[in-house]
Short mmCIF file of C-alpha atoms in Angstrom, two decimals:
data_model
loop_
_atom_site.label_atom_id
_atom_site.label_comp_id
_atom_site.label_asym_id
_atom_site.label_seq_id
_atom_site.Cartn_x
_atom_site.Cartn_y
_atom_site.Cartn_z
CA MET W 1 -0.89 -26.37 13.88
CA PHE W 2 -2.75 -26.95 10.64
CA ASN W 3 -2.32 -29.87 8.46
CA THR W 4 -4.70 -28.96 5.53
CA MET W 5 -5.30 -25.79 3.47
CA ASP W 6 -9.10 -26.16 4.15
CA GLU W 7 -8.51 -25.76 7.91
CA CYS W 8 -5.89 -23.08 7.46
CA THR W 9 -8.02 -20.92 5.09
CA LYS W 10 -11.06 -21.17 7.31
CA PHE W 11 -9.05 -19.92 10.22
CA ILE W 12 -7.32 -17.04 8.34
CA PHE W 13 -10.49 -15.84 6.58
CA SER W 14 -11.96 -15.41 10.07
CA LEU W 15 -9.27 -12.88 11.02
CA LYS W 16 -10.58 -9.30 10.78
CA ALA W 17 -8.44 -6.18 10.95
CA VAL W 18 -11.02 -4.49 13.15
CA ASP W 19 -10.49 -7.11 15.78
CA HIS W 20 -6.98 -5.89 16.51
CA LYS W 21 -6.20 -2.66 18.18
CA ARG W 22 -2.40 -2.49 17.65
CA ALA W 23 -0.84 0.63 16.32
CA PRO W 24 -0.49 0.37 12.39
CA LEU W 25 2.57 -1.57 11.11
CA VAL W 26 3.96 -2.07 14.64
CA LEU W 27 3.07 -5.84 14.75
CA MET W 28 4.22 -6.23 11.18
CA ARG W 29 7.72 -4.81 11.99
CA GLU W 30 8.04 -6.73 15.22
CA VAL W 31 7.14 -10.15 13.64
CA LEU W 32 9.37 -9.51 10.63
CA ALA W 33 12.17 -8.92 13.06
CA LEU W 34 11.48 -12.26 14.75
CA LEU W 35 11.53 -13.77 11.26
CA ASP W 36 15.04 -12.26 10.46
CA ASN W 37 13.48 -9.43 8.30
CA PRO W 38 12.90 -11.45 5.00
CA HIS W 39 11.44 -8.20 3.31
CA ASN W 40 14.91 -6.52 3.58
CA LYS W 41 16.43 -9.34 1.48
CA LEU W 42 14.08 -8.49 -1.54
CA ARG W 43 14.31 -6.09 -4.43
CA ILE W 44 10.85 -4.76 -4.71
CA ILE W 45 8.61 -2.63 -6.93
CA HIS W 46 5.62 -1.50 -4.61
CA VAL W 47 2.27 -0.78 -6.42
CA ALA W 48 -0.65 1.22 -4.91
CA GLY W 49 -3.78 2.68 -6.39
CA SER W 50 -7.57 2.40 -6.64
CA ASN W 51 -7.78 0.46 -10.00
CA GLY W 52 -5.15 -1.07 -12.31
CA LYS W 53 -2.80 -2.47 -9.67
CA GLY W 54 -3.28 -6.08 -10.87
CA SER W 55 -3.00 -5.43 -14.60
CA THR W 56 0.12 -3.32 -14.01
CA VAL W 57 1.72 -5.84 -11.86
CA ASN W 58 0.82 -8.59 -14.54
CA ALA W 59 2.49 -6.45 -17.25
CA LEU W 60 5.55 -5.93 -15.14
CA ARG W 61 5.76 -9.75 -14.44
CA GLU W 62 5.54 -10.59 -18.06
CA MET W 63 8.15 -8.10 -18.98
CA LEU W 64 10.58 -9.32 -16.30
CA GLN W 65 10.01 -13.01 -17.07
CA HIS W 66 10.70 -12.29 -20.72
CA ALA W 67 14.09 -10.94 -19.54
CA ASN W 68 14.57 -14.26 -17.66
CA TYR W 69 14.08 -12.84 -14.20
CA LYS W 70 12.60 -15.01 -11.42
CA VAL W 71 9.61 -12.70 -10.37
CA GLY W 72 7.64 -12.98 -7.37
CA ALA W 73 4.17 -11.32 -7.41
CA PHE W 74 1.82 -10.59 -4.45
CA THR W 75 -1.71 -9.58 -5.72
CA SER W 76 -5.16 -9.37 -4.36
CA PRO W 77 -7.93 -10.49 -4.16
CA HIS W 78 -7.68 -14.13 -5.38
CA LEU W 79 -10.29 -15.48 -7.74
CA GLU W 80 -10.29 -19.15 -6.52
CA ARG W 81 -7.68 -20.08 -3.94
CA VAL W 82 -5.70 -17.86 -1.57
CA ASN W 83 -2.47 -19.45 -2.97
CA GLU W 84 -3.05 -17.26 -6.13
CA ARG W 85 -2.08 -14.13 -4.22
CA ILE W 86 1.55 -15.28 -3.88
CA THR W 87 3.21 -16.42 -7.04
CA ILE W 88 6.70 -17.05 -8.61
CA ASN W 89 6.78 -16.64 -12.26
CA GLY W 90 3.08 -16.89 -12.43
CA LYS W 91 2.88 -20.27 -10.38
CA PRO W 92 1.08 -20.00 -7.08
CA ILE W 93 2.69 -21.00 -3.75
CA SER W 94 2.16 -24.73 -2.90
CA ASP W 95 -0.16 -25.82 -0.19
CA GLN W 96 2.82 -27.35 1.53
CA HIS W 97 4.78 -24.10 1.46
CA PHE W 98 1.89 -22.03 2.50
CA LEU W 99 1.07 -24.29 5.52
CA ALA W 100 4.78 -24.44 6.53
CA TYR W 101 5.04 -20.75 6.61
CA PHE W 102 1.75 -20.23 8.37
CA ASN W 103 2.56 -22.75 11.12
CA LYS W 104 5.98 -21.06 11.59
CA LEU W 105 4.11 -17.67 12.03
CA ALA W 106 1.45 -19.27 14.29
CA GLN W 107 4.16 -20.41 16.67
CA ILE W 108 5.56 -16.94 16.85
CA ILE W 109 2.05 -15.38 17.55
CA GLU W 110 1.32 -17.97 20.17
CA GLN W 111 4.67 -17.57 21.94
CA HIS W 112 4.96 -13.68 21.77
CA TYR W 113 1.32 -12.45 21.43
CA ASN W 114 -0.73 -15.06 23.33
CA GLY W 115 -2.40 -16.36 20.22
CA ASP W 116 -3.70 -12.89 19.32
CA PHE W 117 -3.44 -13.11 15.54
CA PRO W 118 -3.11 -10.15 13.16
CA SER W 119 -5.57 -9.69 10.35
CA PHE W 120 -6.00 -11.93 7.32
CA PHE W 121 -4.09 -9.61 5.00
CA GLU W 122 -1.18 -9.16 7.43
CA VAL W 123 -0.85 -13.02 7.81
CA VAL W 124 -0.70 -13.46 4.00
CA THR W 125 1.72 -10.62 3.70
CA LEU W 126 4.05 -12.28 6.30
CA ILE W 127 3.76 -15.59 4.53
CA MET W 128 4.71 -13.86 1.17
CA PHE W 129 7.84 -12.25 2.50
CA GLN W 130 9.16 -15.53 3.95
CA TYR W 131 8.44 -17.37 0.78
CA PHE W 132 9.96 -14.86 -1.60
CA ALA W 133 13.14 -14.53 0.49
CA ASP W 134 13.64 -18.22 1.00
CA GLU W 135 13.08 -18.81 -2.82
CA GLY W 136 15.72 -16.35 -3.80
CA ILE W 137 13.66 -14.33 -6.38
CA ASP W 138 15.33 -11.66 -8.44
CA ILE W 139 12.55 -9.16 -7.99
CA ALA W 140 9.20 -8.90 -6.01
CA LEU W 141 6.13 -7.07 -7.42
CA ILE W 142 4.10 -6.20 -4.23
CA GLU W 143 0.53 -4.75 -4.57
CA ALA W 144 -0.64 -2.89 -1.60
CA GLY W 145 -3.95 -3.86 -0.21
CA LEU W 146 -6.07 -1.17 1.39
CA GLY W 147 -4.63 2.39 0.90
CA GLY W 148 -0.85 2.47 1.22
CA ARG W 149 0.34 4.51 4.17
CA LEU W 150 -0.80 2.10 6.85
CA ASP W 151 -0.97 -0.91 4.59
CA ALA W 152 0.70 -4.14 5.85
CA THR W 153 3.01 -4.08 2.82
CA ASN W 154 4.37 -0.64 3.55
CA VAL W 155 7.27 -1.89 5.54
CA VAL W 156 9.55 -1.99 2.47
CA THR W 157 11.93 0.16 0.90
CA PRO W 158 11.50 -0.57 -2.79
CA LEU W 159 13.56 0.13 -5.90
CA LEU W 160 10.59 2.05 -7.31
CA ALA W 161 6.84 2.71 -6.43
CA ILE W 162 3.88 3.00 -8.67
CA ILE W 163 0.53 4.73 -7.97
CA THR W 164 -1.94 3.70 -10.68
CA THR W 165 -5.22 5.64 -10.18
CA ILE W 166 -7.16 7.34 -7.45
CA SER W 167 -10.96 7.06 -6.86
CA LEU W 168 -13.27 7.47 -3.91
CA GLU W 169 -13.25 3.88 -2.34
CA HIS W 170 -13.12 2.52 1.16
CA THR W 171 -14.03 6.10 2.31
CA ALA W 172 -14.66 4.87 5.84
CA PHE W 173 -10.86 4.04 6.06
CA LEU W 174 -9.29 6.19 3.51
CA GLY W 175 -11.25 9.51 3.69
CA ASP W 176 -14.14 11.05 1.71
CA THR W 177 -12.17 13.22 -0.83
CA PHE W 178 -9.82 12.56 -3.58
CA ALA W 179 -7.16 14.54 -1.62
CA LYS W 180 -7.52 12.22 1.44
CA VAL W 181 -7.48 8.99 -0.57
CA ALA W 182 -4.48 10.19 -2.39
CA ALA W 183 -2.65 11.05 0.76
CA GLU W 184 -3.17 7.45 2.06
CA LYS W 185 -1.88 6.00 -1.34
CA ALA W 186 1.07 8.47 -1.53
CA GLY W 187 2.20 7.03 1.85
CA ILE W 188 4.18 4.34 -0.12
CA ILE W 189 6.44 7.05 -1.52
CA LYS W 190 9.94 6.79 0.12
CA GLU W 191 12.78 9.20 0.32
CA GLY W 192 14.73 9.41 -2.89
CA ILE W 193 12.83 6.47 -4.46
CA PRO W 194 11.37 7.03 -7.95
CA VAL W 195 7.50 7.02 -8.20
CA ILE W 196 5.53 6.42 -11.47
CA VAL W 197 2.07 7.91 -11.51
CA GLY W 198 -1.03 7.21 -13.63
CA VAL W 199 -3.48 9.46 -11.64
CA HIS W 200 -5.64 11.74 -13.78
CA ASN W 201 -7.71 13.41 -11.03
CA GLN W 202 -6.00 16.78 -10.47
CA GLU W 203 -6.92 17.02 -6.76
CA ALA W 204 -5.45 13.70 -6.09
CA LEU W 205 -2.43 14.32 -8.37
CA ALA W 206 -1.53 17.56 -6.63
CA VAL W 207 -1.21 15.61 -3.22
CA ILE W 208 1.01 12.90 -4.76
CA THR W 209 3.40 15.27 -6.57
CA GLU W 210 3.70 17.34 -3.36
CA THR W 211 4.51 14.21 -1.28
CA ALA W 212 7.14 13.16 -3.88
CA MET W 213 8.69 16.62 -3.61
CA GLN W 214 8.78 16.50 0.15
CA GLN W 215 10.37 13.18 -0.18
CA GLN W 216 12.88 14.28 -2.96
CA ALA W 217 11.54 11.32 -4.86
CA PRO W 218 11.77 11.46 -8.69
CA CYS W 219 8.17 11.62 -10.00
CA PHE W 220 7.15 10.52 -13.46
CA VAL W 221 3.40 11.37 -14.31
CA LEU W 222 1.35 9.97 -17.16
CA GLY W 223 0.45 12.79 -19.63
CA GLN W 224 3.25 14.97 -18.41
CA ASP W 225 6.58 13.07 -18.23
CA PHE W 226 5.62 10.31 -20.58
CA THR W 227 2.58 9.85 -22.98
CA VAL W 228 0.61 7.25 -24.91
CA THR W 229 -1.33 7.55 -28.11
CA THR W 230 -3.73 4.79 -29.32
CA SER W 231 -3.54 3.73 -32.91
CA LEU W 232 -5.86 0.82 -33.09
CA GLN W 233 -8.69 -0.67 -30.95
CA GLY W 234 -10.14 -4.17 -31.68
CA VAL W 235 -11.81 -7.23 -30.14
CA ASP W 236 -8.40 -9.13 -30.28
CA GLY W 237 -6.32 -6.16 -28.75
CA GLN W 238 -5.00 -2.78 -29.55
CA ARG W 239 -1.89 -0.89 -30.56
CA PHE W 240 -0.28 2.30 -29.14
CA THR W 241 2.69 4.58 -29.21
CA TYR W 242 4.61 5.38 -26.13
CA GLN W 243 6.98 8.35 -25.56
CA MET W 244 9.11 9.55 -22.70
CA GLY W 245 11.68 12.21 -23.59
CA ASN W 246 13.66 11.10 -26.50
CA LYS W 247 12.50 7.54 -26.01
CA LEU W 248 9.89 6.55 -28.58
CA MET W 249 8.18 3.12 -29.01
CA THR W 250 5.79 2.85 -31.84
CA ASP W 251 3.16 0.33 -32.78
CA ILE W 252 3.22 -1.60 -29.39
CA THR W 253 0.67 -4.46 -29.50
CA LEU W 254 -1.40 -4.90 -26.32
CA LYS W 255 -3.59 -8.05 -25.94
CA MET W 256 -5.79 -6.54 -23.19
CA ALA W 257 -8.71 -4.38 -24.28
CA GLY W 258 -9.46 -0.82 -23.13
CA SER W 259 -7.72 2.45 -23.27
CA HIS W 260 -7.20 2.18 -19.35
CA GLN W 261 -5.10 -0.87 -20.13
CA ILE W 262 -2.88 1.11 -22.32
CA ASP W 263 -2.42 3.57 -19.30
CA ASN W 264 -1.51 0.59 -17.14
CA ALA W 265 0.89 -0.79 -19.69
CA SER W 266 2.64 2.63 -19.90
CA LEU W 267 3.19 2.72 -16.16
CA ALA W 268 4.93 -0.63 -16.50
CA ILE W 269 7.01 0.50 -19.47
CA THR W 270 8.12 3.64 -17.55
CA ALA W 271 9.07 1.43 -14.56
CA MET W 272 11.22 -0.76 -16.70
CA LEU W 273 12.89 2.09 -18.37
CA THR W 274 13.62 3.94 -15.21
CA LEU W 275 15.04 0.90 -13.54
CA ARG W 276 17.05 0.12 -16.73
CA GLU W 277 18.48 3.63 -16.60
CA LYS W 278 19.57 3.04 -13.06
CA ASN W 279 21.26 -0.19 -14.09
CA ALA W 280 18.90 -2.05 -11.60
CA ILE W 281 17.54 -4.46 -14.31
CA THR W 282 18.36 -5.47 -17.81
CA VAL W 283 15.18 -5.58 -19.93
CA THR W 284 15.33 -5.03 -23.76
CA ASP W 285 12.63 -3.11 -25.82
CA GLN W 286 11.87 -6.40 -27.47
CA ALA W 287 11.11 -8.18 -24.08
CA ILE W 288 8.74 -5.35 -23.19
CA ARG W 289 6.92 -5.68 -26.64
CA GLN W 290 6.66 -9.45 -26.39
CA ALA W 291 5.23 -9.23 -22.86
CA LEU W 292 2.53 -6.82 -23.74
CA GLN W 293 1.61 -8.80 -26.78
CA GLY W 294 0.66 -11.81 -24.57
CA ALA W 295 -0.17 -10.53 -21.25
CA GLN W 296 -3.62 -11.28 -19.93
CA TRP W 297 -5.24 -10.76 -16.44
CA ALA W 298 -8.29 -12.79 -15.43
CA GLY W 299 -11.54 -11.00 -14.58
CA ARG W 300 -10.46 -7.74 -16.27
CA PHE W 301 -12.45 -7.33 -19.50
CA GLU W 302 -12.23 -11.12 -19.90
CA GLN W 303 -14.06 -12.31 -23.02
CA TRP W 304 -15.69 -15.71 -22.91
CA GLN W 305 -17.73 -17.60 -25.48
CA ASP W 306 -21.45 -16.68 -25.99
CA TYR W 307 -20.45 -13.00 -25.93
CA ILE W 308 -19.86 -12.85 -22.13
CA VAL W 309 -17.55 -10.25 -20.65
CA LEU W 310 -16.29 -10.62 -17.05
CA ASP W 311 -15.00 -7.49 -15.42
CA GLY W 312 -14.32 -6.62 -11.80
CA ALA W 313 -15.35 -3.02 -11.98
CA HIS W 314 -15.71 -2.52 -8.20
CA ASN W 315 -15.99 1.20 -8.14
CA SER W 316 -17.12 4.08 -10.40
CA GLU W 317 -13.77 4.62 -11.92
CA GLY W 318 -13.71 0.99 -12.96
CA THR W 319 -17.24 1.12 -14.26
CA THR W 320 -16.46 4.14 -16.35
CA ALA W 321 -13.42 2.26 -17.91
CA LEU W 322 -15.56 -0.91 -18.43
CA ILE W 323 -18.28 1.06 -20.28
CA GLN W 324 -15.66 2.86 -22.49
CA THR W 325 -14.04 -0.38 -23.32
CA LEU W 326 -17.34 -1.93 -24.27
CA LYS W 327 -18.09 1.07 -26.50
CA GLU W 328 -14.60 0.67 -28.20
CA VAL W 329 -14.71 -3.08 -28.64
CA TYR W 330 -18.46 -3.76 -29.16
CA PRO W 331 -19.87 -0.38 -30.39
CA ASN W 332 -23.06 -1.68 -31.91
CA TYR W 333 -24.23 -4.23 -29.23
CA HIS W 334 -26.79 -4.19 -26.57
CA TYR W 335 -25.31 -4.45 -23.18
CA HIS W 336 -27.05 -6.60 -20.51
CA PHE W 337 -25.35 -6.10 -17.22
CA VAL W 338 -25.35 -8.59 -14.25
CA TYR W 339 -24.23 -6.76 -11.02
CA ALA W 340 -23.36 -7.94 -7.58
CA ALA W 341 -21.24 -6.13 -5.00
CA LEU W 342 -20.10 -5.68 -1.45
CA ALA W 343 -21.61 -2.96 0.82
CA ASP W 344 -18.26 -0.76 1.10
CA LYS W 345 -18.55 1.18 -2.21
CA ASP W 346 -20.23 3.99 -4.01
CA HIS W 347 -22.76 1.88 -5.91
CA ALA W 348 -25.14 4.67 -6.89
CA THR W 349 -22.61 6.30 -9.15
CA SER W 350 -21.60 3.03 -10.80
CA ILE W 351 -25.23 1.96 -11.25
CA ALA W 352 -26.15 5.43 -12.81
CA LEU W 353 -23.25 4.89 -15.36
CA MET W 354 -24.60 1.46 -16.19
CA ASP W 355 -28.29 2.76 -16.34
CA ALA W 356 -27.28 5.14 -19.09
CA VAL W 357 -25.99 2.49 -21.43
CA ALA W 358 -27.74 -0.71 -20.41
CA ALA W 359 -30.37 -2.50 -22.47
CA SER W 360 -31.04 -4.31 -19.20
CA ILE W 361 -29.53 -4.64 -15.79
CA ALA W 362 -30.07 -7.61 -13.44
CA PHE W 363 -28.94 -7.29 -9.71
CA THR W 364 -27.91 -10.19 -7.74
CA GLN W 365 -25.76 -11.05 -4.74
CA ILE W 366 -23.09 -13.34 -3.38
CA GLY W 367 -22.98 -15.34 -0.19
CA LEU W 368 -20.58 -13.09 1.81
CA PRO W 369 -21.49 -11.41 5.21
CA ASN W 370 -20.65 -7.94 3.80
CA ALA W 371 -22.49 -8.42 0.39
CA MET W 372 -25.22 -5.98 -0.48
CA SER W 373 -28.62 -7.44 -1.18
CA ALA W 374 -29.97 -7.61 -4.76
CA LYS W 375 -33.00 -5.69 -3.77
CA SER W 376 -30.97 -2.76 -2.17
CA LEU W 377 -28.86 -2.49 -5.30
CA ALA W 378 -31.91 -2.63 -7.58
CA GLN W 379 -33.36 0.34 -5.59
CA LEU W 380 -30.42 2.49 -6.74
CA SER W 381 -31.25 1.81 -10.50
CA THR W 382 -33.52 3.84 -12.78
CA ASN W 383 -33.27 1.48 -15.61
CA ALA W 384 -36.56 0.62 -17.29
CA LYS W 385 -35.53 -3.09 -17.60
CA LYS W 386 -33.98 -3.62 -14.11
CA SER W 387 -34.49 -6.88 -12.16
CA ASP W 388 -33.34 -8.48 -8.97
CA ASN W 389 -32.76 -12.11 -8.15
CA GLU W 390 -30.56 -13.47 -5.29
CA ASN W 391 -29.74 -16.52 -7.40
CA TRP W 392 -27.08 -15.26 -9.91
CA GLN W 393 -26.74 -18.73 -11.72
CA ALA W 394 -30.44 -18.49 -12.69
CA THR W 395 -30.02 -14.83 -13.82
CA ILE W 396 -27.07 -15.57 -16.09
CA SER W 397 -28.63 -18.93 -17.43
CA MET W 398 -31.77 -16.97 -18.35
CA LEU W 399 -29.77 -14.20 -20.06
CA LEU W 400 -27.81 -16.86 -21.99
CA ARG W 401 -31.04 -18.55 -23.20
CA LYS W 402 -32.51 -15.26 -24.40
CA ARG W 403 -29.37 -13.77 -25.90
CA GLN W 404 -29.74 -12.31 -29.39
CA PRO W 405 -26.80 -12.08 -31.93
CA THR W 406 -26.23 -8.42 -30.91
CA ASP W 407 -26.40 -8.73 -27.16
CA ILE W 408 -23.32 -8.72 -24.83
CA ILE W 409 -23.76 -10.14 -21.27
CA VAL W 410 -21.57 -8.08 -19.00
CA ILE W 411 -20.96 -9.63 -15.58
CA THR W 412 -19.42 -7.07 -13.20
CA GLY W 413 -19.03 -5.75 -9.68
CA SER W 414 -17.06 -7.29 -6.91
CA LEU W 415 -14.04 -9.47 -7.96
CA TYR W 416 -15.39 -12.08 -5.43
CA PHE W 417 -18.53 -12.20 -7.54
CA ILE W 418 -16.45 -12.50 -10.72
CA ALA W 419 -14.38 -15.38 -9.20
CA GLU W 420 -17.58 -17.30 -8.43
CA VAL W 421 -19.05 -16.75 -11.90
CA ARG W 422 -15.72 -17.58 -13.51
CA GLN W 423 -15.50 -20.92 -11.74
CA TRP W 424 -19.15 -21.73 -12.48
CA LEU W 425 -18.61 -20.95 -16.23
CA GLN W 426 -15.60 -23.25 -16.32
CA GLU W 427 -17.73 -26.00 -14.79
CA VAL W 428 -20.80 -25.54 -17.08
CA LYS W 429 -18.57 -25.24 -20.21
CA GLN W 430 -16.92 -28.66 -19.53
#
């Protein structure tokens, strides 16, 4: 039994999925049954995809909250504390609740499984289901972790599913082609349950639409069944027009920058309209508009003082979106990148994309066991002004000292890196 969050988090962070050889989802279903199946008491929107899950969930949450719903959201990774992954109306689960649910779960694992704990993500997912059920939320927004088909969250039958984008990520687990990754993500599609799709890659999209057809699931695809048109891009946000069939919404204001965020917003709008059509929710057009006007998501093209941009572009698709947004928002500036990442992604492609537009690129690293070294990352770069330094604080401090009026410092890579930098910036700005 744990009495403090420090003890608890140290323990659960040590739990690795590779340590457990049980068949996928078997343990989840067994333990949930012992907990009286809290997940079956929830009305759920299930979200999978390579990029854009967090921003889409955030837009959905804002829309539903503006309509006075009590909204649970399950997202990952966290930026500062594990509690951030489990929120109700934006407020993280308390330490007291987290510990109580974990200790209840630990008793079950000790009693029924000889103390052989499931993975970190499974543990947090089980805590989330209990908390949301006990708190009587109106709707749960649940983000899949890795993949979808075998993900710990894929024990639910949702009101609706969303698949945001597909890129080549976690290829050791999900497969090395767009079709293989898409097949894993498409595993969240359930029989007869509507699915909203933002995928542009045609190879991936073919797999998803085929899966939806096999499951007789109504499928709504961005660019086919609904469309968006950008009317304005700026530092403080953007405006766009949305259309689905006869439904037209013009001049929607979106606080978040980047055309990819318009795509994410359109997925959320389509989800709301689809559920409204089924009389599953009551959300007005005005609530949708107000939500998008104020919605923000930390670490996603987050603009700080001193012309610093933080963006967790952790794969090549994310890097492409980041660069496109930089060009849209800061077209006449010089981009100085600071990059740190884990060792499980296609860094060569991301780095080549940055090399093509960077005035300079500094490689660094974070103190995680699976972090890629600064030197290894730098070896992948061809930029004439590349550098490497394990000390990211020193790297960023130097760039801030040397920054010219037309320079933008772009801190990107792993969201774990973004979390550390974000916390440091908050401290040094105080």
